[in-house]
Amino acid sequence: MTVKHPISEARRFAVAPMMDWTTREQRAFARTLTRRALLYTEMVTTGAILHGSPRSRFLGYNEVEHPLALQLGGSDAGELAECAAIAEEWGYDEVNLNVGCPSDRVQNNLIGACLMGYPDKVAAAVRAMREAVSIPVTVKCRIGIDDQDEDADLEHFISQVADAGCEVFIVHARKAWLQGLSPKQNRDVPPLNYPRVHRLKASRPELHIGINGGIKTLEECRHHLARVDSVMIGREAYQNPWLLAGVDQALYGEPGPAISRHAAARAFRPYIAKRLEEGAKLNHITRHLLGLFQGQKGGRRFRRHLSEYAHRDGADLKIFDDALSLVPEITPVAEIA
């Protein structure tokens, strides 16, 4: 029987929401590596939920994915409240408001990082969402945007939104330049400023402050957890998914589910079979496993085989099994070491 831990415990480590990456397939695979981490959906806009069809396209998930948070994109308080209520009906454990995405497309709809310039709108949205649901309502933001470059700017935003009832903030420790940098550049060019997030926690000890941005190792996670309440990793957890296999032991003090990379792949096999029966394409599933054997003998052949064959018509589990056979299996003891 699966033990369901409180969301407050799960939040200690989270895999960041990432467009086109943290799909239901990726999240199900992540669960073969960690039972404890909090997983997030891609950002889903309020318009997609309220007007898209079928709704399962945007909200569907597998029960194994819990604990699971839905990240919403939007700025209209009424629409966000309605979508938060829908998320709760669908069984999500948390609803998170995106105040960090810097893309032009979402800016034009007043979604994402640009909302840091409108703390009153964020506060109104949070207040409405909290009144609509009993699950936690959280905010993911940046340390600032454009000319907001002081601790006081971030603290002003946090204070106004906290006054509306938000108790959990996950802060990407980079500013977002809304003019002059692309979304890709905004992930790397603005310098990381971890001390600002650490100081925010010191000044607001009653709030849950999480940190995100540029974190690549579990040792770095432990370093930050001495100063903030939680850590979130994005690209590294996706591109090097075996990192997640160490999370439960290192950060929660209990064994994780995967004793080797091969064991994780085999544990995921029944899920692949089920999704193929439901009409999913093999490459839409296996693309999230391409980094599993990163740095391992045969890892490049594994990636190449899936990249070459998984997208073809009729691609089935044999393609996956053949790719797995190209990687020498090592003993669990050696793997964990």
CSV table of C-alpha atoms in Angstrom, one decimal:
chain,number,residue,atom,x,y,z
A,1,MET,CA,0.0,0.0,0.0
A,2,THR,CA,1.3,3.5,-0.9
A,3,VAL,CA,1.8,5.8,2.0
A,4,LYS,CA,0.6,9.3,1.3
A,5,HIS,CA,2.8,11.8,3.0
A,6,PRO,CA,1.7,15.4,3.8
A,7,ILE,CA,2.3,17.9,1.0
A,8,SER,CA,4.3,20.0,3.5
A,9,GLU,CA,6.8,17.1,3.8
A,10,ALA,CA,6.9,16.4,0.1
A,11,ARG,CA,7.7,20.0,-0.7
A,12,ARG,CA,11.3,19.6,0.7
A,13,PHE,CA,12.4,18.7,-2.8
A,14,ALA,CA,10.5,19.3,-6.0
A,15,VAL,CA,11.0,18.9,-9.7
A,16,ALA,CA,10.3,22.2,-11.4
A,17,PRO,CA,7.4,22.7,-13.8
A,18,MET,CA,8.8,22.8,-17.4
A,19,MET,CA,6.9,23.4,-20.6
A,20,ASP,CA,6.9,20.3,-22.9
A,21,TRP,CA,9.1,18.4,-20.4
A,22,THR,CA,7.1,17.7,-17.2
A,23,THR,CA,4.4,15.9,-19.0
A,24,ARG,CA,2.3,13.0,-17.4
A,25,GLU,CA,4.8,10.6,-19.0
A,26,GLN,CA,7.8,12.3,-17.4
A,27,ARG,CA,6.2,12.5,-14.0
A,28,ALA,CA,5.2,8.8,-14.1
A,29,PHE,CA,8.8,7.9,-14.9
A,30,ALA,CA,10.1,10.2,-12.1
A,31,ARG,CA,8.1,8.0,-9.7
A,32,THR,CA,10.2,5.0,-10.5
A,33,LEU,CA,13.1,7.0,-9.1
A,34,THR,CA,11.6,8.9,-6.1
A,35,ARG,CA,8.5,8.3,-4.0
A,36,ARG,CA,8.9,11.5,-2.0
A,37,ALA,CA,9.6,14.4,-4.3
A,38,LEU,CA,6.8,16.8,-5.1
A,39,LEU,CA,6.1,16.8,-8.9
A,40,TYR,CA,4.6,19.6,-10.9
A,41,THR,CA,2.7,19.7,-14.1
A,42,GLU,CA,3.7,21.9,-17.0
A,43,MET,CA,2.1,25.4,-16.7
A,44,VAL,CA,-1.5,25.1,-17.8
A,45,THR,CA,-3.3,28.4,-18.6
A,46,THR,CA,-6.7,29.1,-17.3
A,47,GLY,CA,-8.0,29.4,-20.9
A,48,ALA,CA,-6.9,25.9,-21.7
A,49,ILE,CA,-8.7,24.5,-18.6
A,50,LEU,CA,-11.9,26.5,-19.0
A,51,HIS,CA,-12.3,26.3,-22.8
A,52,GLY,CA,-10.1,23.4,-23.9
A,53,SER,CA,-11.5,20.0,-24.8
A,54,PRO,CA,-11.2,17.3,-23.6
A,55,ARG,CA,-10.2,18.6,-20.2
A,56,SER,CA,-8.2,15.4,-19.5
A,57,ARG,CA,-5.8,16.6,-22.2
A,58,PHE,CA,-4.6,19.3,-19.8
A,59,LEU,CA,-5.4,17.8,-16.4
A,60,GLY,CA,-5.1,14.0,-16.8
A,61,TYR,CA,-2.5,12.1,-14.8
A,62,ASN,CA,-1.8,8.7,-13.2
A,63,GLU,CA,-2.4,8.1,-9.5
A,64,VAL,CA,1.2,7.1,-9.1
A,65,GLU,CA,2.2,10.7,-9.7
A,66,HIS,CA,1.1,11.9,-6.2
A,67,PRO,CA,2.2,14.1,-4.5
A,68,LEU,CA,1.4,16.3,-7.5
A,69,ALA,CA,0.9,20.1,-8.0
A,70,LEU,CA,-0.9,21.8,-10.9
A,71,GLN,CA,0.8,25.0,-12.0
A,72,LEU,CA,-1.6,27.6,-13.4
A,73,GLY,CA,-0.9,30.5,-15.7
A,74,GLY,CA,-3.3,33.4,-15.6
A,75,SER,CA,-4.1,36.7,-13.9
A,76,ASP,CA,-7.8,37.0,-13.7
A,77,ALA,CA,-8.7,36.2,-10.1
A,78,GLY,CA,-12.1,34.7,-11.0
A,79,GLU,CA,-10.8,32.4,-13.6
A,80,LEU,CA,-7.9,31.3,-11.4
A,81,ALA,CA,-10.3,30.6,-8.6
A,82,GLU,CA,-12.5,28.5,-10.9
A,83,CYS,CA,-9.5,26.6,-12.2
A,84,ALA,CA,-8.1,26.0,-8.7
A,85,ALA,CA,-11.5,24.5,-7.7
A,86,ILE,CA,-11.3,22.3,-10.8
A,87,ALA,CA,-7.8,21.2,-9.8
A,88,GLU,CA,-9.0,20.2,-6.4
A,89,GLU,CA,-11.9,18.2,-7.9
A,90,TRP,CA,-9.4,16.4,-10.1
A,91,GLY,CA,-7.4,15.4,-7.0
A,92,TYR,CA,-4.3,17.6,-7.2
A,93,ASP,CA,-2.5,18.1,-4.0
A,94,GLU,CA,-1.5,21.7,-4.6
A,95,VAL,CA,-2.2,24.5,-7.0
A,96,ASN,CA,0.7,26.9,-7.9
A,97,LEU,CA,0.5,30.2,-9.6
A,98,ASN,CA,3.2,30.9,-12.2
A,99,VAL,CA,4.8,34.4,-11.6
A,100,GLY,CA,8.1,33.4,-13.2
A,101,CYS,CA,7.8,32.6,-16.9
A,102,PRO,CA,9.4,35.3,-19.0
A,103,SER,CA,8.2,34.5,-22.5
A,104,ASP,CA,6.7,37.2,-24.7
A,105,ARG,CA,3.6,35.1,-25.5
A,106,VAL,CA,2.6,34.8,-21.8
A,107,GLN,CA,3.5,38.5,-21.1
A,108,ASN,CA,1.0,39.6,-23.7
A,109,ASN,CA,-1.7,37.8,-21.7
A,110,LEU,CA,-0.4,39.1,-18.4
A,111,ILE,CA,0.9,35.7,-17.3
A,112,GLY,CA,4.1,34.8,-15.7
A,113,ALA,CA,7.0,37.0,-14.5
A,114,CYS,CA,5.4,40.2,-15.7
A,115,LEU,CA,3.0,39.8,-12.8
A,116,MET,CA,5.8,40.7,-10.4
A,117,GLY,CA,5.1,44.2,-11.5
A,118,TYR,CA,1.5,43.8,-10.4
A,119,PRO,CA,1.6,42.4,-6.8
A,120,ASP,CA,-1.9,43.7,-6.2
A,121,LYS,CA,-3.3,41.4,-9.0
A,122,VAL,CA,-1.3,38.5,-7.7
A,123,ALA,CA,-2.6,39.1,-4.2
A,124,ALA,CA,-6.2,39.3,-5.5
A,125,ALA,CA,-5.7,36.1,-7.4
A,126,VAL,CA,-4.3,34.3,-4.4
A,127,ARG,CA,-7.1,35.5,-2.2
A,128,ALA,CA,-9.7,34.3,-4.6
A,129,MET,CA,-8.0,30.9,-5.1
A,130,ARG,CA,-7.7,30.3,-1.4
A,131,GLU,CA,-11.3,31.0,-0.9
A,132,ALA,CA,-12.2,28.5,-3.6
A,133,VAL,CA,-10.1,25.5,-2.3
A,134,SER,CA,-8.9,23.7,0.7
A,135,ILE,CA,-5.6,22.5,-0.9
A,136,PRO,CA,-2.5,24.8,-0.6
A,137,VAL,CA,-2.2,27.7,-3.0
A,138,THR,CA,1.4,28.6,-3.7
A,139,VAL,CA,3.4,31.0,-5.8
A,140,LYS,CA,6.5,30.5,-7.9
A,141,CYS,CA,8.3,33.8,-8.8
A,142,ARG,CA,11.6,35.4,-9.7
A,143,ILE,CA,13.8,37.5,-7.5
A,144,GLY,CA,12.7,40.5,-9.6
A,145,ILE,CA,12.1,41.8,-13.1
A,146,ASP,CA,13.9,44.4,-15.2
A,147,ASP,CA,14.9,47.3,-12.9
A,148,GLN,CA,13.7,45.6,-9.7
A,149,ASP,CA,17.1,44.9,-8.3
A,150,GLU,CA,17.0,45.3,-4.6
A,151,ASP,CA,16.0,43.0,-1.7
A,152,ALA,CA,13.3,45.5,-0.9
A,153,ASP,CA,11.6,45.0,-4.3
A,154,LEU,CA,11.3,41.3,-3.7
A,155,GLU,CA,10.2,41.7,-0.1
A,156,HIS,CA,7.5,44.2,-1.2
A,157,PHE,CA,6.1,41.6,-3.6
A,158,ILE,CA,6.3,38.8,-1.1
A,159,SER,CA,4.7,40.9,1.7
A,160,GLN,CA,1.7,42.0,-0.4
A,161,VAL,CA,1.0,38.4,-1.6
A,162,ALA,CA,1.6,36.9,1.8
A,163,ASP,CA,-1.0,39.4,3.2
A,164,ALA,CA,-3.5,37.8,0.9
A,165,GLY,CA,-2.9,34.4,2.5
A,166,CYS,CA,0.0,32.8,0.5
A,167,GLU,CA,2.3,31.0,2.9
A,168,VAL,CA,4.5,29.2,0.3
A,169,PHE,CA,6.8,30.9,-2.2
A,170,ILE,CA,9.3,29.1,-4.5
A,171,VAL,CA,11.8,31.7,-5.7
A,172,HIS,CA,13.8,31.3,-8.9
A,173,ALA,CA,17.0,33.1,-7.8
A,174,ARG,CA,17.4,35.0,-11.1
A,175,LYS,CA,15.8,38.2,-12.3
A,176,ALA,CA,13.8,38.1,-15.5
A,177,TRP,CA,14.6,40.6,-18.2
A,178,LEU,CA,11.2,41.1,-19.9
A,179,GLN,CA,12.8,43.3,-22.6
A,180,GLY,CA,15.9,42.3,-24.4
A,181,LEU,CA,16.3,38.7,-23.4
A,182,SER,CA,14.6,35.6,-24.9
A,183,PRO,CA,13.1,33.0,-22.5
A,184,LYS,CA,16.1,30.8,-23.1
A,185,GLN,CA,18.5,33.6,-22.2
A,186,ASN,CA,16.5,34.3,-19.1
A,187,ARG,CA,17.3,30.8,-17.9
A,188,ASP,CA,21.0,31.5,-18.0
A,189,VAL,CA,22.1,35.1,-18.6
A,190,PRO,CA,20.8,37.0,-15.5
A,191,PRO,CA,23.2,36.0,-12.7
A,192,LEU,CA,22.0,33.8,-9.9
A,193,ASN,CA,21.6,35.5,-6.6
A,194,TYR,CA,21.1,32.8,-4.0
A,195,PRO,CA,21.9,35.1,-1.0
A,196,ARG,CA,18.8,37.3,-1.8
A,197,VAL,CA,16.6,34.2,-1.4
A,198,HIS,CA,18.4,33.2,1.8
A,199,ARG,CA,18.0,36.8,3.2
A,200,LEU,CA,14.3,36.7,2.3
A,201,LYS,CA,13.8,33.6,4.4
A,202,ALA,CA,15.8,35.2,7.3
A,203,SER,CA,13.5,38.2,7.2
A,204,ARG,CA,10.3,36.2,6.8
A,205,PRO,CA,10.8,33.1,8.9
A,206,GLU,CA,7.1,32.4,9.2
A,207,LEU,CA,6.8,31.8,5.5
A,208,HIS,CA,7.9,28.7,3.5
A,209,ILE,CA,10.6,29.9,1.2
A,210,GLY,CA,11.9,27.5,-1.5
A,211,ILE,CA,14.8,28.1,-3.9
A,212,ASN,CA,15.2,27.3,-7.6
A,213,GLY,CA,17.6,28.0,-10.3
A,214,GLY,CA,20.9,26.5,-11.4
A,215,ILE,CA,21.0,23.8,-8.7
A,216,LYS,CA,22.6,20.6,-10.0
A,217,THR,CA,23.5,18.3,-7.1
A,218,LEU,CA,22.0,16.9,-4.0
A,219,GLU,CA,25.0,18.3,-2.0
A,220,GLU,CA,23.9,21.8,-3.3
A,221,CYS,CA,20.4,21.0,-2.1
A,222,ARG,CA,21.6,20.2,1.4
A,223,HIS,CA,23.6,23.5,1.4
A,224,HIS,CA,20.4,25.5,0.6
A,225,LEU,CA,18.2,23.5,3.0
A,226,ALA,CA,20.3,24.9,5.8
A,227,ARG,CA,19.0,28.3,4.8
A,228,VAL,CA,15.6,27.9,3.2
A,229,ASP,CA,12.7,25.4,3.5
A,230,SER,CA,12.8,23.6,0.2
A,231,VAL,CA,14.7,23.2,-3.1
A,232,MET,CA,13.5,22.8,-6.6
A,233,ILE,CA,15.5,21.4,-9.5
A,234,GLY,CA,14.5,21.7,-13.2
A,235,ARG,CA,16.7,21.0,-16.1
A,236,GLU,CA,19.3,18.9,-14.3
A,237,ALA,CA,16.6,16.6,-13.0
A,238,TYR,CA,15.2,16.2,-16.5
A,239,GLN,CA,18.5,15.8,-18.4
A,240,ASN,CA,20.1,13.6,-15.8
A,241,PRO,CA,17.1,11.8,-14.2
A,242,TRP,CA,19.2,9.4,-12.2
A,243,LEU,CA,19.8,12.3,-9.9
A,244,LEU,CA,16.3,11.7,-8.6
A,245,ALA,CA,17.2,8.2,-7.5
A,246,GLY,CA,19.2,9.7,-4.6
A,247,VAL,CA,16.6,12.2,-3.4
A,248,ASP,CA,14.7,10.0,-1.0
A,249,GLN,CA,17.7,8.8,0.9
A,250,ALA,CA,19.7,12.0,0.9
A,251,LEU,CA,16.8,14.5,1.7
A,252,TYR,CA,14.1,12.4,3.3
A,253,GLY,CA,16.1,9.7,5.1
A,254,GLU,CA,14.6,6.7,3.5
A,255,PRO,CA,15.4,4.3,0.6
A,256,GLY,CA,14.3,5.2,-2.8
A,257,PRO,CA,12.5,2.8,-5.1
A,258,ALA,CA,15.2,2.3,-7.7
A,259,ILE,CA,18.3,0.2,-7.0
A,260,SER,CA,19.7,0.6,-10.6
A,261,ARG,CA,19.0,2.4,-13.8
A,262,HIS,CA,18.0,-0.8,-15.5
A,263,ALA,CA,15.6,-1.5,-12.6
A,264,ALA,CA,14.0,1.9,-13.0
A,265,ALA,CA,13.6,1.3,-16.7
A,266,ARG,CA,12.0,-2.1,-16.1
A,267,ALA,CA,9.7,-0.7,-13.5
A,268,PHE,CA,8.5,1.8,-16.0
A,269,ARG,CA,7.8,-0.8,-18.7
A,270,PRO,CA,4.2,-1.7,-17.6
A,271,TYR,CA,3.3,2.0,-17.7
A,272,ILE,CA,4.7,2.2,-21.3
A,273,ALA,CA,2.6,-0.8,-22.3
A,274,LYS,CA,-0.5,0.6,-20.8
A,275,ARG,CA,-0.1,4.0,-22.5
A,276,LEU,CA,0.6,2.3,-25.8
A,277,GLU,CA,-2.6,0.4,-25.5
A,278,GLU,CA,-4.4,3.8,-24.9
A,279,GLY,CA,-3.0,5.1,-28.1
A,280,ALA,CA,0.1,7.1,-27.0
A,281,LYS,CA,3.1,7.1,-29.2
A,282,LEU,CA,6.2,5.4,-28.0
A,283,ASN,CA,8.5,8.4,-28.6
A,284,HIS,CA,6.2,10.7,-26.7
A,285,ILE,CA,7.0,8.5,-23.7
A,286,THR,CA,10.6,7.4,-24.2
A,287,ARG,CA,11.9,10.9,-25.0
A,288,HIS,CA,11.8,11.5,-21.2
A,289,LEU,CA,14.2,8.6,-20.6
A,290,LEU,CA,16.9,9.6,-23.0
A,291,GLY,CA,19.2,10.9,-20.2
A,292,LEU,CA,18.7,7.9,-17.9
A,293,PHE,CA,22.1,6.4,-18.8
A,294,GLN,CA,24.0,9.7,-19.1
A,295,GLY,CA,27.7,9.1,-18.6
A,296,GLN,CA,27.2,5.3,-18.7
A,297,LYS,CA,28.8,2.8,-21.1
A,298,GLY,CA,26.2,2.2,-23.8
A,299,GLY,CA,24.2,5.3,-22.9
A,300,ARG,CA,24.8,7.0,-26.3
A,301,ARG,CA,23.6,3.8,-28.1
A,302,PHE,CA,20.5,3.7,-25.9
A,303,ARG,CA,19.7,7.3,-26.8
A,304,ARG,CA,20.4,6.8,-30.5
A,305,HIS,CA,18.3,3.7,-30.8
A,306,LEU,CA,15.2,5.4,-29.2
A,307,SER,CA,15.8,8.6,-31.2
A,308,GLU,CA,16.0,6.6,-34.5
A,309,TYR,CA,13.2,4.1,-34.0
A,310,ALA,CA,10.7,5.1,-31.3
A,311,HIS,CA,8.9,7.7,-33.6
A,312,ARG,CA,8.2,5.3,-36.3
A,313,ASP,CA,4.7,4.0,-37.0
A,314,GLY,CA,3.9,0.9,-35.0
A,315,ALA,CA,6.9,1.4,-32.6
A,316,ASP,CA,6.3,-0.9,-29.6
A,317,LEU,CA,7.9,-2.2,-26.5
A,318,LYS,CA,10.4,-4.2,-28.5
A,319,ILE,CA,12.1,-0.9,-29.5
A,320,PHE,CA,12.4,0.0,-25.9
A,321,ASP,CA,13.7,-3.5,-24.9
A,322,ASP,CA,16.2,-3.4,-27.7
A,323,ALA,CA,17.5,0.0,-26.6
A,324,LEU,CA,17.8,-1.2,-23.0
A,325,SER,CA,19.8,-4.3,-24.1
A,326,LEU,CA,22.5,-2.0,-25.6
A,327,VAL,CA,23.5,-0.8,-22.1
A,328,PRO,CA,25.5,-3.3,-20.0
A,329,GLU,CA,23.7,-3.9,-16.8
A,330,ILE,CA,25.9,-3.5,-13.7
A,331,THR,CA,25.2,-4.8,-10.2
A,332,PRO,CA,23.1,-2.7,-7.9
A,333,VAL,CA,26.0,-2.3,-5.5
A,334,ALA,CA,28.2,-0.8,-8.1
A,335,GLU,CA,25.3,1.3,-9.4
A,336,ILE,CA,24.5,2.9,-6.1
A,337,ALA,CA,28.2,3.5,-5.4
